[in-house]
Amino acid sequence: MPSFLEQASDAIRQSGGRMTGQRQIIVNLLESATGQLDVDDLHRLARKQDQHISLATVYRTLNVLEDAGLIQPRYQSPEHEHKYYERVGSGQVYHFTCRVCRKIIPFHSELIQELKHHLSKQLDLEVLNACVCLDGLCPECQKQQAQTDR
Amino acid sequence: MPSFLEQASDAIRQSGGRMTGQRQIIVNLLESATGQLDVDDLHRLARKQDQHISLATVYRTLNVLEDAGLIQPRYQSPEHEHKYYERVGSGQVYHFTCRVCRKIIPFHSELIQELKHHLSKQLDLEVLNACVCLDGLCPECQKQQAQTDR
DNA sequence: GTGAATGCAAACCCTTTGCAATGTT
DNA sequence: AACATTGCAAAGGGTTTGCATTCAC
């Protein structure tokens, strides 16, 4: 199994592109990321390795990787205030955002997989990406709301 | 059951706001909308009733209604290229977007309701809004792809 | 009459793009 | 050497905002 960097190099070269130092840095950040990285995270982290890497380069690299089908943009709340990037096929974690305290609660559910299967069978759709973002009230803010309602 | 216009008037007044002619037009458009209206749709349609209504007013009105909890912004594809507005509680239709031909296929699924229940029971979350956007290949584009792969 | 809402234009934020310089192959 | 990529700064697109005027209450 090739590393993500190898995958990315191959994919980029295949389409006539080149693997540069800046791109390597960004690819490695995306590979090692435990969490979800947004453009500014990537820019900030990349600068630690290359002082002069520009935001434009981060954007361009992300677009190249997205076009190559290696990463996908994702969101955490229905308002889509936070866009981040993730490797395709990385274990899908979905997110619930509290409307009051903005806390983000990740969750996983087999129901989403089930939904994909249903659509495949019933409507003959091949689902490649699913955005499932929820929001509402977290347990703590539900309690607080109940109190102020009194 | 009060009309949407009455609901909106009440909610706006309750927060110290005022119901204006422009806001009435927009509220009525949102009520009678069969489909999904985006900002430009609303602006265009509103202009037919009031030549001089500005885009800023449409935006401000939508924000007021959203803050009042009467409408919600929604999206059709995971890329979130198209933002539209919908009354809260209106029959939830979700969307699948074909990556190739950009066709949009609406669908409904009880699995989403089930997901909300699961989260309520397991994590004690009160889900108020769910964004479920899928994309991939529609039946036609799957066939075409199979052909070019040959 | 008071203060909220409007229209306009300018400001904003995030993202993309044109261009000369640099780096990869 | 050819040409893709970079950094910079400027341009873009969609949304918000400051201000004087208008309008709802």
Coordinates of C-alpha atoms (C1' of nucleotides) in Angstrom, one line a residue:
Chain A
M1 CA 0.0 0.0 0.0
P2 CA 1.6 3.2 -1.2
S3 CA 1.9 6.2 1.2
F4 CA -0.3 9.1 0.7
L5 CA 2.7 11.1 -0.6
E6 CA 3.3 8.5 -3.2
Q7 CA -0.3 8.4 -4.2
A8 CA -0.4 12.1 -4.5
S9 CA 2.9 12.3 -6.5
D10 CA 1.6 9.6 -8.9
A11 CA -1.8 11.3 -9.3
I12 CA -0.3 14.7 -9.9
R13 CA 2.3 13.4 -12.4
Q14 CA -0.3 11.4 -14.2
S15 CA -2.1 14.6 -15.0
G16 CA 1.0 16.4 -16.1
G17 CA 1.8 18.1 -12.8
R18 CA 4.8 18.2 -10.6
M19 CA 5.5 17.4 -7.0
T20 CA 7.1 20.3 -5.3
G21 CA 8.4 20.9 -1.8
Q22 CA 5.4 23.0 -0.9
R23 CA 3.0 20.3 -2.1
Q24 CA 4.9 17.6 -0.2
I25 CA 4.5 19.6 3.0
I26 CA 0.8 20.0 2.6
V27 CA 0.3 16.4 1.5
N28 CA 2.2 15.2 4.6
L29 CA 0.1 17.4 6.9
L30 CA -3.1 16.0 5.4
E31 CA -1.8 12.5 5.9
S32 CA -0.7 12.9 9.5
A33 CA -3.7 15.0 10.5
T34 CA -5.6 13.4 13.3
G35 CA -8.2 16.1 13.3
Q36 CA -9.8 18.2 10.6
L37 CA -7.6 20.8 9.0
D38 CA -8.9 23.9 7.3
V39 CA -7.1 26.1 4.9
D40 CA -5.7 28.4 7.6
D41 CA -4.6 25.4 9.8
L42 CA -2.7 24.1 6.8
H43 CA -1.1 27.4 6.0
R44 CA -0.1 28.0 9.6
L45 CA 1.4 24.5 10.0
A46 CA 3.0 24.6 6.6
R47 CA 4.8 27.8 7.4
K48 CA 6.5 26.1 10.3
Q49 CA 8.3 24.0 7.7
D50 CA 8.6 26.7 5.0
Q51 CA 8.5 30.3 6.1
H52 CA 7.5 31.6 2.7
I53 CA 4.7 29.3 1.6
S54 CA 1.8 31.4 0.5
L55 CA -1.9 31.0 1.1
A56 CA -2.5 30.9 -2.6
T57 CA -0.2 27.8 -2.9
V58 CA -2.2 26.1 -0.1
Y59 CA -5.4 26.8 -2.0
R60 CA -4.0 25.7 -5.3
T61 CA -2.6 22.5 -3.8
L62 CA -5.9 21.6 -2.2
N63 CA -7.6 22.1 -5.5
V64 CA -5.1 19.9 -7.3
L65 CA -5.6 17.2 -4.7
E66 CA -9.3 17.5 -4.8
D67 CA -9.4 17.3 -8.6
A68 CA -7.3 14.2 -8.3
G69 CA -9.9 12.7 -6.0
L70 CA -7.5 12.3 -3.1
I71 CA -9.2 14.7 -0.6
Q72 CA -12.6 16.1 0.0
P73 CA -13.9 19.3 1.5
R74 CA -16.2 18.8 4.4
Y75 CA -18.2 20.8 6.9
Q76 CA -19.3 20.5 10.5
S77 CA -22.5 22.4 10.9
P78 CA -25.5 23.0 8.6
E79 CA -24.5 26.6 8.4
H80 CA -21.3 25.5 6.9
E81 CA -19.3 28.1 8.7
H82 CA -16.2 25.8 8.8
K83 CA -14.8 24.1 5.8
Y84 CA -12.0 21.6 6.3
Y85 CA -10.3 19.0 4.2
E86 CA -10.0 15.3 4.7
R87 CA -8.5 12.3 2.8
V88 CA -11.0 10.4 0.7
G89 CA -12.0 7.2 2.4
S90 CA -10.7 8.3 5.9
G91 CA -13.1 7.0 8.5
Q92 CA -16.1 9.1 8.2
V93 CA -16.9 11.1 11.3
Y94 CA -19.9 13.4 11.2
H95 CA -20.6 16.4 13.4
F96 CA -23.2 18.0 15.6
T97 CA -22.8 21.7 16.5
C98 CA -24.6 23.2 19.4
R99 CA -26.4 26.4 18.4
V100 CA -25.8 28.0 21.7
C101 CA -22.3 27.2 22.9
R102 CA -21.0 26.2 19.4
K103 CA -19.5 23.1 20.9
I104 CA -18.9 20.5 18.2
I105 CA -19.7 16.9 19.0
P106 CA -18.5 14.2 16.6
F107 CA -20.5 11.1 16.0
H108 CA -20.5 8.0 13.9
S109 CA -23.5 6.1 12.6
E110 CA -24.1 3.1 10.5
L111 CA -27.4 4.6 9.4
I112 CA -25.5 6.8 6.9
Q113 CA -24.0 3.8 5.3
E114 CA -27.5 2.3 5.2
L115 CA -28.8 5.4 3.5
K116 CA -26.2 5.1 0.8
H117 CA -27.2 1.5 0.2
H118 CA -30.9 2.4 0.0
L119 CA -30.2 5.1 -2.6
S120 CA -28.1 2.7 -4.5
K121 CA -30.8 0.1 -4.6
Q122 CA -33.9 2.3 -5.0
L123 CA -32.6 5.1 -7.2
D124 CA -29.5 3.5 -8.7
L125 CA -27.3 6.2 -7.4
E126 CA -23.6 5.7 -6.8
V127 CA -22.9 7.8 -3.7
L128 CA -19.3 9.1 -3.5
N129 CA -19.6 11.7 -0.8
A130 CA -22.1 12.5 1.9
C131 CA -22.3 15.7 3.9
V132 CA -24.2 15.0 7.1
C133 CA -24.2 18.0 9.4
L134 CA -26.5 18.4 12.3
D135 CA -27.1 21.2 14.8
G136 CA -29.3 21.9 17.7
L137 CA -28.8 21.9 21.5
C138 CA -26.2 20.0 23.4
P139 CA -27.2 18.4 26.7
E140 CA -25.9 21.3 28.8
C141 CA -27.6 24.0 26.7
Q142 CA -30.9 22.1 26.8
K143 CA -30.8 22.3 30.6
Q144 CA -30.0 26.0 30.6
Q145 CA -32.7 26.7 28.2
A146 CA -35.2 24.8 30.3
Q147 CA -34.2 27.1 33.2
T148 CA -34.6 30.4 31.5
D149 CA -38.0 29.2 30.2
R150 CA -39.2 28.9 33.7
Chain B
M1 CA -53.2 28.0 12.6
P2 CA -51.7 31.4 11.8
S3 CA -50.5 32.1 8.4
F4 CA -46.7 32.4 7.8
L5 CA -47.1 36.1 7.4
E6 CA -48.8 36.4 10.8
Q7 CA -46.2 34.2 12.4
A8 CA -43.4 36.3 10.9
S9 CA -45.1 39.6 11.9
D10 CA -45.5 38.3 15.5
A11 CA -42.0 37.1 15.7
I12 CA -40.5 40.2 14.3
R13 CA -42.5 42.5 16.6
Q14 CA -41.7 40.4 19.6
S15 CA -38.1 41.2 19.1
G16 CA -38.7 44.9 18.6
G17 CA -38.8 44.8 14.8
R18 CA -41.3 46.1 12.3
M19 CA -43.2 44.4 9.5
T20 CA -42.6 46.4 6.3
G21 CA -43.9 46.1 2.8
Q22 CA -40.6 44.6 1.6
R23 CA -40.6 42.1 4.3
Q24 CA -44.2 41.1 3.6
I25 CA -43.3 40.4 0.0
I26 CA -40.4 38.2 0.9
V27 CA -42.3 36.3 3.6
N28 CA -45.1 35.6 1.1
L29 CA -42.7 34.4 -1.5
L30 CA -41.2 32.0 1.1
E31 CA -44.6 30.8 2.0
S32 CA -45.9 30.1 -1.4
A33 CA -42.6 28.7 -2.7
T34 CA -43.1 25.2 -4.0
G35 CA -39.4 24.8 -4.7
Q36 CA -36.2 26.0 -3.1
L37 CA -35.6 29.7 -3.4
D38 CA -32.1 31.3 -3.2
V39 CA -31.3 34.9 -2.5
D40 CA -31.3 35.9 -6.2
D41 CA -34.6 34.1 -6.9
L42 CA -36.2 36.0 -4.0
H43 CA -34.7 39.3 -5.2
R44 CA -35.9 38.7 -8.7
L45 CA -39.4 37.7 -7.7
A46 CA -39.6 40.5 -5.1
R47 CA -38.7 43.1 -7.7
K48 CA -41.8 42.1 -9.7
Q49 CA -43.9 43.4 -6.8
D50 CA -41.6 46.2 -5.8
Q51 CA -39.2 47.6 -8.4
H52 CA -36.9 49.2 -6.0
I53 CA -36.4 46.4 -3.4
S54 CA -32.7 46.0 -2.9
L55 CA -30.5 42.9 -2.6
A56 CA -29.4 44.2 0.9
T57 CA -32.9 44.2 2.1
V58 CA -33.4 40.6 0.9
Y59 CA -30.3 39.6 2.8
R60 CA -31.4 41.5 5.9
T61 CA -34.9 40.1 5.8
L62 CA -33.6 36.5 5.5
N63 CA -31.3 37.0 8.4
V64 CA -34.1 38.4 10.5
L65 CA -36.3 35.4 9.7
E66 CA -33.5 33.0 10.3
D67 CA -32.7 34.6 13.7
A68 CA -36.4 34.3 14.5
G69 CA -36.2 30.6 13.8
L70 CA -38.7 30.7 10.9
I71 CA -36.5 29.8 8.0
Q72 CA -33.4 27.8 7.6
P73 CA -30.7 27.9 5.0
R74 CA -30.1 24.7 3.2
Y75 CA -27.8 23.2 0.5
Q76 CA -28.1 20.6 -2.2
S77 CA -24.7 19.2 -2.7
P78 CA -21.7 18.5 -0.4
E79 CA -19.8 21.2 -2.2
H80 CA -22.5 23.6 -1.1
E81 CA -22.5 25.5 -4.3
H82 CA -26.2 26.4 -4.0
K83 CA -27.6 27.9 -0.8
Y84 CA -31.4 28.3 -0.6
Y85 CA -33.9 29.1 2.1
E86 CA -36.8 27.0 3.4
R87 CA -39.4 27.4 6.1
V88 CA -38.6 25.5 9.2
G89 CA -40.6 22.3 9.5
S90 CA -41.4 22.2 5.8
G91 CA -41.3 18.6 4.6
Q92 CA -37.7 17.7 4.5
V93 CA -36.4 16.9 1.0
Y94 CA -32.8 16.0 0.7
H95 CA -30.7 16.1 -2.5
F96 CA -28.3 14.1 -4.5
T97 CA -26.1 15.9 -7.1
C98 CA -24.5 14.1 -10.0
R99 CA -20.8 15.0 -10.2
V100 CA -20.8 14.7 -13.9
C101 CA -24.0 16.2 -15.3
R102 CA -24.8 18.2 -12.2
K103 CA -28.4 16.9 -12.2
I104 CA -30.1 17.2 -8.9
I105 CA -32.2 14.3 -7.6
P106 CA -34.3 14.9 -4.6
F107 CA -35.0 12.1 -2.2
H108 CA -36.6 11.4 1.1
S109 CA -35.7 8.9 3.7
E110 CA -36.9 7.9 7.1
L111 CA -33.4 6.9 8.0
I112 CA -32.6 10.6 8.7
Q113 CA -35.4 10.8 11.2
E114 CA -34.0 7.6 12.7
L115 CA -30.6 9.1 12.9
K116 CA -32.0 12.1 14.9
H117 CA -33.7 9.7 17.3
H118 CA -30.5 7.7 17.8
L119 CA -28.5 10.9 18.6
S120 CA -31.2 12.0 21.0
K121 CA -31.2 8.8 22.9
Q122 CA -27.5 8.0 22.8
L123 CA -25.9 11.4 23.1
D124 CA -28.8 13.4 24.5
L125 CA -28.7 15.9 21.6
E126 CA -31.7 17.9 20.5
V127 CA -31.4 18.0 16.7
L128 CA -33.0 21.1 15.2
N129 CA -31.6 21.0 11.7
A130 CA -29.9 18.4 9.5
C131 CA -28.0 19.0 6.3
V132 CA -27.8 15.8 4.4
C133 CA -26.2 16.4 1.0
L134 CA -25.0 13.6 -1.2
D135 CA -23.2 13.5 -4.5
G136 CA -21.8 10.9 -6.8
L137 CA -22.9 9.5 -10.2
C138 CA -26.5 9.3 -11.5
P139 CA -27.6 6.2 -13.3
E140 CA -26.9 7.7 -16.8
C141 CA -23.5 9.0 -15.9
Q142 CA -22.6 5.6 -14.4
K143 CA -23.3 4.0 -17.7
Q144 CA -21.3 6.5 -19.7
Q145 CA -18.4 6.1 -17.3
A146 CA -18.5 2.3 -17.7
Q147 CA -18.3 2.8 -21.5
T148 CA -15.3 5.2 -21.5
D149 CA -13.5 2.8 -19.1
R150 CA -13.6 0.1 -21.7
Chain C
dG1 C1' -41.8 61.9 16.8
dT2 C1' -38.8 58.0 17.7
dG3 C1' -36.2 54.7 16.1
dA4 C1' -36.2 50.7 12.9
dA5 C1' -35.7 49.5 7.9
dT6 C1' -34.3 50.9 3.4
dG7 C1' -31.3 51.8 -0.7
dC8 C1' -27.0 52.8 -2.2
dA9 C1' -22.2 52.2 -2.3
dA10 C1' -18.3 50.9 0.0
dA11 C1' -16.3 47.4 2.9
dC12 C1' -15.6 42.5 4.0
dC13 C1' -14.1 37.8 3.8
dC14 C1' -12.6 33.9 1.5
dT15 C1' -11.0 32.3 -2.7
dT16 C1' -9.1 32.7 -7.3
dT17 C1' -6.1 34.7 -10.8
dG18 C1' -2.4 37.5 -13.7
dC19 C1' 2.2 38.0 -13.9
dA20 C1' 7.2 37.9 -13.4
dA21 C1' 10.4 34.9 -11.1
dT22 C1' 11.5 30.3 -9.6
dG23 C1' 11.9 25.4 -9.6
dT24 C1' 11.0 20.6 -11.7
dT25 C1' 11.6 17.4 -15.1
Chain D
dA1 C1' 15.2 24.3 -22.3
dA2 C1' 10.3 23.9 -21.6
dC3 C1' 6.8 24.8 -18.9
dA4 C1' 4.5 23.9 -14.3
dT5 C1' 4.4 26.2 -9.8
dT6 C1' 5.3 29.9 -6.7
dG7 C1' 4.6 34.4 -4.3
dC8 C1' 2.7 38.6 -4.5
dA9 C1' -0.9 41.7 -5.2
dA10 C1' -4.9 42.6 -7.4
dA11 C1' -9.5 40.9 -8.8
dG12 C1' -13.7 38.2 -7.8
dG13 C1' -18.1 36.7 -5.9
dG14 C1' -21.3 36.6 -2.3
dT15 C1' -22.6 38.9 1.9
dT16 C1' -22.6 42.5 5.3
dT17 C1' -22.4 47.3 6.8
dG18 C1' -22.2 52.7 7.3
dC19 C1' -24.9 56.4 6.4
dA20 C1' -28.6 59.6 5.1
dT21 C1' -33.4 59.0 4.0
dT22 C1' -37.8 56.9 4.5
dC23 C1' -41.2 54.6 6.8
dA24 C1' -43.8 51.8 10.7
dC25 C1' -45.4 52.3 15.0

